[in-house]
Short mmCIF file of C-alpha atoms and ligand atoms in Angstrom, two decimals:
data_model
loop_
_atom_site.label_atom_id
_atom_site.label_comp_id
_atom_site.label_asym_id
_atom_site.label_seq_id
_atom_site.Cartn_x
_atom_site.Cartn_y
_atom_site.Cartn_z
CA MET A 1 132.53 107.48 53.68
CA THR A 2 133.44 104.72 56.07
CA ASP A 3 131.10 103.83 58.90
CA ARG A 4 132.82 104.31 62.24
CA VAL A 5 131.64 103.30 65.64
CA ALA A 6 133.03 104.45 69.00
CA LEU A 7 133.14 101.71 71.62
CA ALA A 8 133.32 102.28 75.38
CA PHE A 9 136.50 100.29 75.86
CA SER A 10 138.07 98.90 79.03
CA GLY A 11 140.19 96.12 77.60
CA GLY A 12 138.19 93.55 79.55
CA LEU A 13 136.62 90.47 77.99
CA ASP A 14 133.26 92.03 77.05
CA THR A 15 134.62 95.07 75.28
CA THR A 16 137.44 93.11 73.66
CA VAL A 17 135.10 90.68 71.90
CA CYS A 18 132.94 93.64 70.87
CA VAL A 19 135.68 94.92 68.56
CA PRO A 20 135.60 92.10 65.95
CA LEU A 21 131.85 91.68 66.45
CA LEU A 22 131.16 95.29 65.51
CA GLU A 23 132.97 94.73 62.25
CA GLU A 24 131.72 91.26 61.42
CA GLU A 25 128.21 91.17 62.83
CA TYR A 26 127.31 94.84 62.50
CA GLY A 27 129.31 95.68 59.36
CA TYR A 28 131.27 98.67 60.63
CA ASP A 29 134.41 99.51 58.65
CA ASP A 30 136.14 101.03 61.58
CA VAL A 31 135.96 100.76 65.38
CA ILE A 32 137.56 103.22 67.76
CA GLY A 33 137.94 102.47 71.47
CA VAL A 34 137.48 105.14 74.12
CA THR A 35 138.57 104.71 77.74
CA VAL A 36 137.55 107.46 80.12
CA ASP A 37 139.68 108.09 83.19
CA VAL A 38 137.46 108.51 86.26
CA GLY A 39 140.22 107.41 88.62
CA GLN A 40 140.71 103.75 87.79
CA PRO A 41 144.01 102.24 88.90
CA ASP A 42 146.93 102.73 86.48
CA GLU A 43 147.06 99.01 85.62
CA GLU A 44 143.68 99.30 83.95
CA PHE A 45 145.00 101.84 81.46
CA VAL A 46 148.09 99.76 80.83
CA GLU A 47 145.86 96.76 80.16
CA ALA A 48 143.49 98.75 77.94
CA GLU A 49 146.42 100.17 75.93
CA ALA A 50 148.03 96.78 75.50
CA THR A 51 144.78 95.12 74.46
CA ALA A 52 143.98 97.94 72.03
CA GLU A 53 147.40 97.59 70.47
CA ALA A 54 147.06 93.84 70.10
CA LEU A 55 143.64 94.38 68.47
CA ASP A 56 145.03 97.12 66.26
CA LEU A 57 142.32 99.35 67.69
CA ASP A 58 142.46 103.11 67.44
CA HIS A 59 142.41 103.96 71.17
CA TYR A 60 141.60 107.22 72.96
CA ILE A 61 142.00 107.92 76.66
CA VAL A 62 140.11 110.91 78.04
CA ASP A 63 140.82 112.34 81.49
CA ALA A 64 137.54 113.14 83.27
CA ARG A 65 138.79 112.92 86.82
CA ALA A 66 138.35 116.58 87.72
CA GLU A 67 134.82 116.66 86.35
CA PHE A 68 133.91 113.39 88.01
CA SER A 69 135.34 114.47 91.36
CA GLU A 70 133.11 117.54 91.30
CA LEU A 71 130.08 115.35 90.77
CA CYS A 72 131.17 113.22 93.73
CA LEU A 73 131.20 116.32 95.90
CA ASP A 74 127.75 117.29 94.62
CA ALA A 75 126.72 113.87 95.90
CA VAL A 76 128.16 114.76 99.32
CA ARG A 77 126.03 117.90 99.43
CA ALA A 78 123.01 115.71 98.68
CA ASN A 79 124.03 113.08 101.30
CA ALA A 80 123.64 110.64 98.46
CA THR A 81 123.64 106.90 98.95
CA TYR A 82 121.49 104.18 97.40
CA GLN A 83 120.70 101.32 99.77
CA GLY A 84 123.96 102.19 101.55
CA TYR A 85 126.09 102.46 98.41
CA PRO A 86 127.63 105.87 97.69
CA LEU A 87 126.97 105.56 93.95
CA GLY A 88 130.51 105.53 92.50
CA THR A 89 129.70 103.49 89.41
CA ALA A 90 126.35 105.21 88.92
CA LEU A 91 127.78 108.73 89.08
CA ALA A 92 130.65 107.89 86.73
CA ARG A 93 128.53 106.52 83.89
CA PRO A 94 126.97 109.75 82.59
CA VAL A 95 130.40 111.42 82.71
CA ILE A 96 131.94 108.54 80.75
CA ALA A 97 129.07 108.48 78.26
CA GLU A 98 129.37 112.22 77.56
CA LYS A 99 133.12 111.98 76.94
CA ILE A 100 132.70 109.05 74.56
CA LEU A 101 130.01 110.93 72.69
CA SER A 102 132.36 113.92 72.26
CA VAL A 103 135.19 111.76 70.93
CA ALA A 104 132.75 110.01 68.58
CA GLN A 105 131.56 113.33 67.22
CA GLU A 106 135.11 114.61 66.74
CA GLN A 107 136.11 111.40 64.99
CA GLY A 108 133.15 111.34 62.61
CA CYS A 109 131.44 108.27 64.05
CA THR A 110 127.81 107.47 63.35
CA ALA A 111 127.33 105.01 66.18
CA LEU A 112 128.19 104.32 69.81
CA ALA A 113 128.62 100.91 71.41
CA HIS A 114 129.03 99.50 74.90
CA GLY A 115 129.80 96.03 76.24
CA CYS A 116 127.12 95.96 78.95
CA THR A 117 124.85 92.97 79.39
CA GLY A 118 121.08 93.17 79.34
CA LYS A 119 120.88 92.53 83.07
CA GLY A 120 122.61 95.46 84.71
CA ASN A 121 122.21 99.17 85.26
CA ASP A 122 125.03 100.47 83.14
CA GLN A 123 123.30 99.81 79.78
CA LEU A 124 120.52 102.15 80.91
CA ARG A 125 122.90 104.81 82.19
CA PHE A 126 125.02 104.91 79.02
CA GLU A 127 122.07 104.89 76.70
CA ALA A 128 120.18 107.59 78.59
CA VAL A 129 122.98 109.95 77.54
CA TRP A 130 123.62 108.54 74.08
CA ARG A 131 120.01 108.35 72.95
CA ALA A 132 119.77 112.13 73.33
CA SER A 133 122.20 112.35 70.37
CA ASP A 134 121.57 111.35 66.75
CA MET A 135 124.04 108.45 66.95
CA ASP A 136 123.02 104.82 66.59
CA VAL A 137 123.39 102.85 69.78
CA ILE A 138 124.70 99.28 69.76
CA ALA A 139 124.93 96.80 72.61
CA PRO A 140 126.48 93.64 71.12
CA VAL A 141 126.59 91.59 74.33
CA ARG A 142 122.92 92.25 75.03
CA GLU A 143 121.71 92.07 71.44
CA LEU A 144 123.57 88.89 70.53
CA GLY A 145 122.74 87.29 73.88
CA LEU A 146 126.39 86.58 74.70
CA THR A 147 127.52 84.71 77.79
CA ARG A 148 130.94 84.86 79.40
CA GLU A 149 131.58 81.29 78.37
CA TRP A 150 130.78 82.03 74.73
CA GLU A 151 133.00 85.12 74.85
CA MET A 152 135.93 83.11 76.26
CA GLU A 153 135.61 80.53 73.49
CA TYR A 154 135.25 83.19 70.81
CA ALA A 155 138.31 84.99 72.15
CA ALA A 156 140.33 81.79 72.21
CA GLU A 157 139.31 80.90 68.63
CA ARG A 158 140.27 84.35 67.40
CA ASP A 159 143.36 84.56 69.54
CA LEU A 160 142.06 87.77 71.10
CA PRO A 161 144.16 89.25 73.91
CA VAL A 162 142.03 88.59 77.00
CA GLU A 163 144.36 87.06 79.56
CA GLY A 164 145.41 89.00 82.63
CA GLY A 165 143.31 91.21 84.85
CA ASN A 166 140.80 89.62 87.13
CA GLU A 167 138.60 88.04 84.45
CA GLY A 168 136.91 84.98 85.78
CA THR A 169 137.17 85.73 89.49
CA TRP A 170 135.05 88.82 90.11
CA SER A 171 133.74 91.67 88.07
CA ILE A 172 135.33 94.81 89.48
CA ASP A 173 134.54 98.42 88.74
CA THR A 174 136.83 101.03 90.26
CA ASN A 175 136.82 104.79 90.18
CA LEU A 176 137.70 107.65 92.54
CA TRP A 177 134.53 107.32 94.58
CA SER A 178 134.14 103.58 95.03
CA ARG A 179 135.41 100.14 94.20
CA SER A 180 132.76 97.55 93.46
CA VAL A 181 133.26 93.79 93.47
CA GLU A 182 130.60 91.39 92.24
CA GLY A 183 130.21 87.97 90.62
CA GLY A 184 132.06 84.71 91.17
CA ASP A 185 131.63 83.26 94.67
CA LEU A 186 129.99 86.52 95.79
CA GLU A 187 126.90 85.54 93.81
CA HIS A 188 126.01 83.24 96.71
CA PRO A 189 124.52 85.54 99.34
CA GLU A 190 125.52 83.17 102.16
CA HIS A 191 129.16 83.12 101.08
CA VAL A 192 131.32 85.07 103.51
CA PRO A 193 134.06 86.72 101.49
CA GLY A 194 137.66 86.73 102.65
CA THR A 195 139.81 89.83 102.80
CA GLU A 196 141.12 89.11 99.29
CA ILE A 197 138.19 91.02 97.80
CA TYR A 198 139.41 94.25 99.43
CA GLU A 199 142.06 96.50 98.00
CA TRP A 200 141.33 99.88 99.50
CA THR A 201 140.63 98.92 103.09
CA GLU A 202 142.58 97.14 105.81
CA ASN A 203 140.83 95.11 108.46
CA PRO A 204 140.09 97.52 111.32
CA THR A 205 142.38 97.31 114.33
CA ALA A 206 142.29 99.01 117.73
CA GLU A 207 144.19 101.95 116.26
CA THR A 208 142.32 105.19 115.66
CA ALA A 209 142.99 108.50 113.93
CA GLU A 210 141.27 111.86 113.60
CA VAL A 211 140.94 114.23 110.66
CA GLU A 212 139.41 117.67 110.42
CA ILE A 213 137.41 118.47 107.31
CA GLY A 214 136.53 122.04 106.41
CA PHE A 215 133.36 122.78 104.44
CA ASP A 216 132.40 125.79 102.37
CA SER A 217 128.72 125.88 101.37
CA GLY A 218 128.46 122.12 101.68
CA TYR A 219 131.62 121.40 99.67
CA PRO A 220 134.53 119.83 101.55
CA VAL A 221 137.50 122.07 100.81
CA THR A 222 140.18 121.46 103.43
CA LEU A 223 141.77 118.50 105.16
CA ASP A 224 143.45 119.26 108.48
CA GLY A 225 143.48 122.92 107.53
CA GLU A 226 145.08 122.41 104.14
CA SER A 227 143.15 123.39 100.98
CA MET A 228 142.67 120.53 98.58
CA GLU A 229 141.22 120.11 95.11
CA PRO A 230 138.49 117.46 94.96
CA VAL A 231 140.61 114.76 93.29
CA GLU A 232 143.42 115.10 95.82
CA LEU A 233 141.03 115.27 98.75
CA ILE A 234 139.22 112.11 97.68
CA GLU A 235 142.42 110.19 96.95
CA THR A 236 144.01 111.24 100.23
CA LEU A 237 140.96 110.24 102.25
CA ASN A 238 140.61 106.92 100.44
CA ASP A 239 144.14 106.19 101.48
CA LEU A 240 143.89 107.50 105.04
CA ALA A 241 140.48 106.19 106.06
CA GLY A 242 141.11 102.95 104.20
CA GLN A 243 143.97 102.18 106.58
CA TYR A 244 141.41 102.06 109.40
CA GLY A 245 138.98 99.83 107.53
CA VAL A 246 136.47 102.62 106.93
CA GLY A 247 133.96 102.28 104.09
CA ARG A 248 133.12 98.65 103.45
CA THR A 249 129.62 97.73 102.34
CA ASP A 250 128.20 94.29 101.60
CA LEU A 251 124.68 94.53 100.30
CA MET A 252 121.89 92.89 98.36
CA GLU A 253 121.22 95.65 95.88
CA ASP A 254 117.98 96.13 93.96
CA ARG A 255 118.89 97.00 90.41
CA MET A 256 116.74 99.13 88.15
CA LEU A 257 115.36 96.15 86.25
CA GLY A 258 114.31 94.57 89.53
CA LEU A 259 117.03 91.92 89.71
CA LYS A 260 118.89 91.75 92.98
CA VAL A 261 122.68 91.60 92.98
CA ARG A 262 125.11 90.94 95.80
CA GLU A 263 127.59 93.80 95.81
CA ASN A 264 130.67 94.47 97.87
CA TYR A 265 131.95 98.00 97.91
CA GLU A 266 134.88 99.95 99.29
CA HIS A 267 134.55 103.73 99.64
CA PRO A 268 136.61 105.18 102.51
CA ALA A 269 136.61 108.81 101.30
CA ALA A 270 132.90 108.77 100.48
CA THR A 271 131.99 107.39 103.90
CA THR A 272 134.16 109.98 105.65
CA LEU A 273 132.91 112.97 103.67
CA LEU A 274 129.26 111.93 103.85
CA ALA A 275 129.50 111.47 107.63
CA ALA A 276 131.25 114.82 108.07
CA HIS A 277 128.76 116.66 105.88
CA GLU A 278 125.80 115.25 107.73
CA GLY A 279 127.46 116.05 111.02
CA LEU A 280 127.70 119.71 110.04
CA GLU A 281 124.13 119.79 108.75
CA GLN A 282 122.98 118.56 112.16
CA LEU A 283 124.51 121.68 113.65
CA VAL A 284 123.36 124.35 111.20
CA LEU A 285 120.04 123.25 109.74
CA THR A 286 116.70 123.68 111.42
CA GLN A 287 114.66 120.68 112.48
CA GLU A 288 112.15 121.12 109.66
CA GLU A 289 114.88 121.54 107.04
CA ARG A 290 116.47 118.31 108.21
CA GLN A 291 113.17 116.47 108.12
CA PHE A 292 112.36 117.68 104.62
CA LEU A 293 115.81 117.18 103.14
CA THR A 294 115.70 113.41 103.61
CA GLN A 295 113.03 113.34 100.89
CA VAL A 296 115.02 115.63 98.60
CA ASP A 297 118.24 113.69 99.14
CA GLN A 298 116.56 110.36 98.60
CA GLN A 299 115.19 111.53 95.25
CA TRP A 300 118.59 112.93 94.23
CA ALA A 301 120.25 109.58 95.02
CA GLN A 302 117.56 107.70 93.12
CA LYS A 303 118.11 109.77 89.96
CA ALA A 304 121.87 109.39 90.38
CA TYR A 305 121.46 105.63 90.65
CA GLU A 306 119.43 105.67 87.46
CA GLY A 307 122.17 107.64 85.68
CA LEU A 308 119.73 110.52 85.20
CA ILE A 309 121.72 113.23 86.91
CA ASP A 310 120.72 115.67 84.14
CA ALA A 311 116.98 115.16 84.76
CA PRO A 312 115.06 118.41 85.32
CA LEU A 313 114.01 116.97 88.68
CA VAL A 314 117.65 116.96 89.78
CA ASP A 315 117.96 120.67 88.94
CA ALA A 316 114.87 121.35 90.96
CA LEU A 317 116.13 119.30 93.91
CA GLU A 318 119.44 121.13 93.72
CA GLY A 319 117.57 124.38 94.20
CA PHE A 320 116.76 123.16 97.70
CA ILE A 321 120.17 121.58 98.22
CA ASP A 322 121.94 124.82 97.25
CA VAL A 323 119.90 126.87 99.66
CA THR A 324 120.35 124.62 102.68
CA ASN A 325 124.03 124.07 101.94
CA GLN A 326 124.76 127.81 101.98
CA ARG A 327 125.02 127.45 105.75
CA VAL A 328 126.95 124.18 105.69
CA THR A 329 130.19 126.03 106.25
CA GLY A 330 132.51 125.17 109.10
CA SER A 331 134.60 122.24 110.18
CA VAL A 332 134.07 118.72 111.41
CA THR A 333 136.36 116.36 113.28
CA VAL A 334 135.97 112.75 112.22
CA ARG A 335 137.49 109.82 114.06
CA PHE A 336 138.34 106.58 112.30
CA GLU A 337 137.58 103.92 114.84
CA GLY A 338 136.54 100.29 114.58
CA GLY A 339 136.02 100.55 110.81
CA GLN A 340 133.68 103.53 111.26
CA ALA A 341 134.05 107.21 110.45
CA ARG A 342 132.50 108.87 113.47
CA VAL A 343 131.82 112.57 113.80
CA VAL A 344 133.32 113.62 117.13
CA GLY A 345 133.25 117.42 116.83
CA ARG A 346 131.78 120.18 114.65
CA GLU A 347 131.77 123.97 114.51
CA SER A 348 130.16 126.61 112.35
CA GLU A 349 129.35 130.29 112.45
CA TYR A 350 125.88 129.28 111.22
CA ALA A 351 125.11 126.94 114.11
CA ALA A 352 121.36 126.89 114.82
CA TYR A 353 122.36 126.00 118.34
CA SER A 354 122.75 127.81 121.60
CA ALA A 355 124.89 126.12 124.18
CA SER A 356 123.40 128.20 126.98
CA ALA A 357 119.84 127.42 125.85
CA ALA A 358 120.37 123.67 125.83
CA SER A 359 122.55 123.66 128.93
CA PHE A 360 121.67 121.83 132.14
CA ASP A 361 123.34 124.64 134.04
CA THR A 362 121.06 127.54 133.13
CA ALA A 363 117.46 127.97 134.22
CA SER A 364 116.14 130.13 131.36
CA VAL A 365 116.55 130.66 127.59
CA GLY A 366 116.74 134.41 127.19
CA ASP A 367 113.44 135.68 128.55
CA ILE A 368 111.84 132.22 128.32
CA GLU A 369 111.61 130.54 131.73
CA GLN A 370 111.65 126.77 132.14
CA ALA A 371 108.16 127.05 133.64
CA ASP A 372 106.91 128.41 130.29
CA ALA A 373 107.15 124.89 128.94
CA THR A 374 104.43 123.70 131.34
CA GLY A 375 101.64 124.77 128.99
CA VAL A 376 103.32 123.01 126.09
CA ALA A 377 103.71 119.88 128.21
CA LYS A 378 100.00 119.96 129.07
CA TYR A 379 98.98 120.06 125.43
CA HIS A 380 101.62 117.58 124.23
CA GLY A 381 99.92 114.34 123.16
CA PHE A 382 96.44 115.89 123.58
CA GLN A 383 94.90 114.25 120.49
CA SER A 384 96.46 110.88 121.27
CA ARG A 385 94.99 110.98 124.77
CA LEU A 386 91.53 111.76 123.39
CA ALA A 387 91.74 109.07 120.71
CA ASN A 388 93.06 106.43 123.10
CA ALA A 389 90.42 107.24 125.70
CA ALA A 390 87.68 107.00 123.05
CA SER A 391 88.77 103.58 121.80
CA GLU A 392 89.15 102.32 125.35
CA ALA A 393 85.63 103.48 126.13
CA SER A 394 84.19 101.79 123.04
CA GLN A 395 85.95 98.55 123.93
CA THR A 396 84.40 98.65 127.39
CA ASP A 397 80.95 99.28 125.80
CA ALA A 398 81.40 96.37 123.42
CA LYS A 399 82.32 94.15 126.33
CA ILE A 400 79.18 95.12 128.21
CA VAL A 401 76.99 94.41 125.15
CA GLY A 402 78.79 91.11 124.62
CA ASP A 403 78.40 90.11 128.30
CA GLU A 404 74.66 90.85 128.26
CA THR A 405 73.78 88.84 125.17
CA ASP A 406 76.71 86.46 125.11
CA SER A 407 76.16 86.00 121.35
CA THR A 408 78.39 87.23 118.55
CA ALA A 409 75.54 87.33 116.05
CA GLU A 410 73.41 89.55 118.22
CA HIS A 411 76.42 91.69 118.98
CA ALA A 412 76.85 92.32 115.24
CA VAL A 413 73.16 93.19 114.93
CA SER A 414 73.33 95.59 117.81
CA ASN A 415 76.33 97.32 116.20
CA GLU A 416 74.42 97.67 112.95
CA ALA A 417 71.54 99.16 114.79
CA ASP A 418 73.91 101.68 116.34
CA ASP A 419 75.24 102.62 112.91
CA THR A 420 71.76 103.16 111.53
CA ALA A 421 70.84 105.26 114.49
CA ALA A 422 73.96 107.39 113.99
CA GLU A 423 73.03 108.05 110.36
N1 LIG B 1 125.71 97.70 91.17
C1 LIG B 1 126.45 98.93 91.05
C2 LIG B 1 125.73 99.90 90.18
O1 LIG B 1 124.93 99.52 89.39
C3 LIG B 1 127.89 98.72 90.63
C4 LIG B 1 128.15 97.87 89.47
C5 LIG B 1 129.61 97.78 89.25
N2 LIG B 1 130.00 96.87 88.23
C6 LIG B 1 130.87 95.87 88.44
N3 LIG B 1 131.22 95.18 87.42
N4 LIG B 1 131.33 95.56 89.60
O2 LIG B 1 125.95 101.07 90.28
#
C-alpha cells in the first residue's frame, strides 16, 4: 500500500514547496492537493490548477460555498466580530478542513498536511478539526522552520512553478465574507497604505444609496424585497456596498498565540448585514436581552476566531441565540454613506416598542400617568446618594482630626483607635 497524504493546496508559494517536501523529507509516495472553494476569486483556482498541473499533482477542487455562506449568516445572527473583524478567514477554516478530511478519507490517505507557519492562527484552526480524526497531521513549513526566502530559493533550484499571483507583496486571503491583506509594507503599523491594497471597496464619495434587507428569525433572506440564497445575497452586497466604500478595517489584531499582526480587511456585505441585524434587534429585543446577548455574542465570536465553531459551548450559546432571534423578523433600511452602512429605518411585527408610549405628544402610557414616574425618580440613585454623603462626611471628619492635631502620625493613630473601637 502506498502512503498518501492530502495537502491543503492553494498554489501559493508555501503549499507549492510542500509538495516535493512531503515526498522527500517525509517519505510519502503520493501527495494529493485539495483546494476548497469558499468564494475565492476565479483567478485563484486557475492558478491552483496550473500549478498543480506543472507539479504533476493530483488536484481536487471542492465547492463549499453554500455551506460556508450559511455559517456566515449564523455569524450575523450572533453579531460576530473579533476586534472589529467579521471573521471571514476564521469561519472558513473549519469548513475547509472538513472538506479536505473527507477527500483524504475517500482517497485512502493516512495523513493531512497544511502549509501554515508556526506563527498564525490557521495552523490551530486546521488541526483542531484534523486531530479529531485518526489521520497523521503534518505542517512542513512549521516543522522544518521554513522562511519565505528559503522557500523562494528552494523553488528556484527545483524550478517549481511559483511566479504570478501576489507573492512577495502581501499575503492575501479572500473568501465570500472577507478579504484580508497582511505582510509586506503593512507590517509597519505606521505605514499608511494606499488604495492599491483594496479590491472590493472604492474610496467613499458624496454619493449614497439605500437597500432594504428582510430578516426571518435573524437570517437575512431578502434584498429590496427579492428573495436571495445566502451566496447570492453576500456577493450582491459585497458588490453594492463596496461601491460606496463600506467595510474597510485596519487593525492591530491579537492572534491566538499572543502575537499582534497588522491586518487590513474588506467586508462590505458583512458590515451591511451585521449593522442591519443589530438594528432590528434594537427594535425587537428587551433591554435585558440586549444587555445579556453581548456576552453570548462575544463568546461566540471568540470560539469562531479560534476555529472552534463545533465546541459544545457554541451549541449552548446558540440555544440563546436561536431563542432571541426568533423575533428578529422584519426589515431594515440601510444607507451607504461616507463609507458607513447606517441603519436608517426598521420595522417588525415583534417590535418591543410603542410609539405612543415613547411619544412626546401623549401624556400617559395606557393607564400609567407621567406623574407615576415621580416615585421612581425619587428612588433613582438612592444608594449612590447615601454612599457619596457618607464618604463626604468621613472626609470632613478626617479634616477636623487633622486640623486639631496637625500631625499625620497622630492622625494614623487616631484612625487605628477608631478601628479598634469599632471591633
Ligand atoms: N488574521 C486573520 C485571521 O487569523 C486573517 C488571516 C488571513 N491570512 C492572510 N494571509 N491574509 O483570521
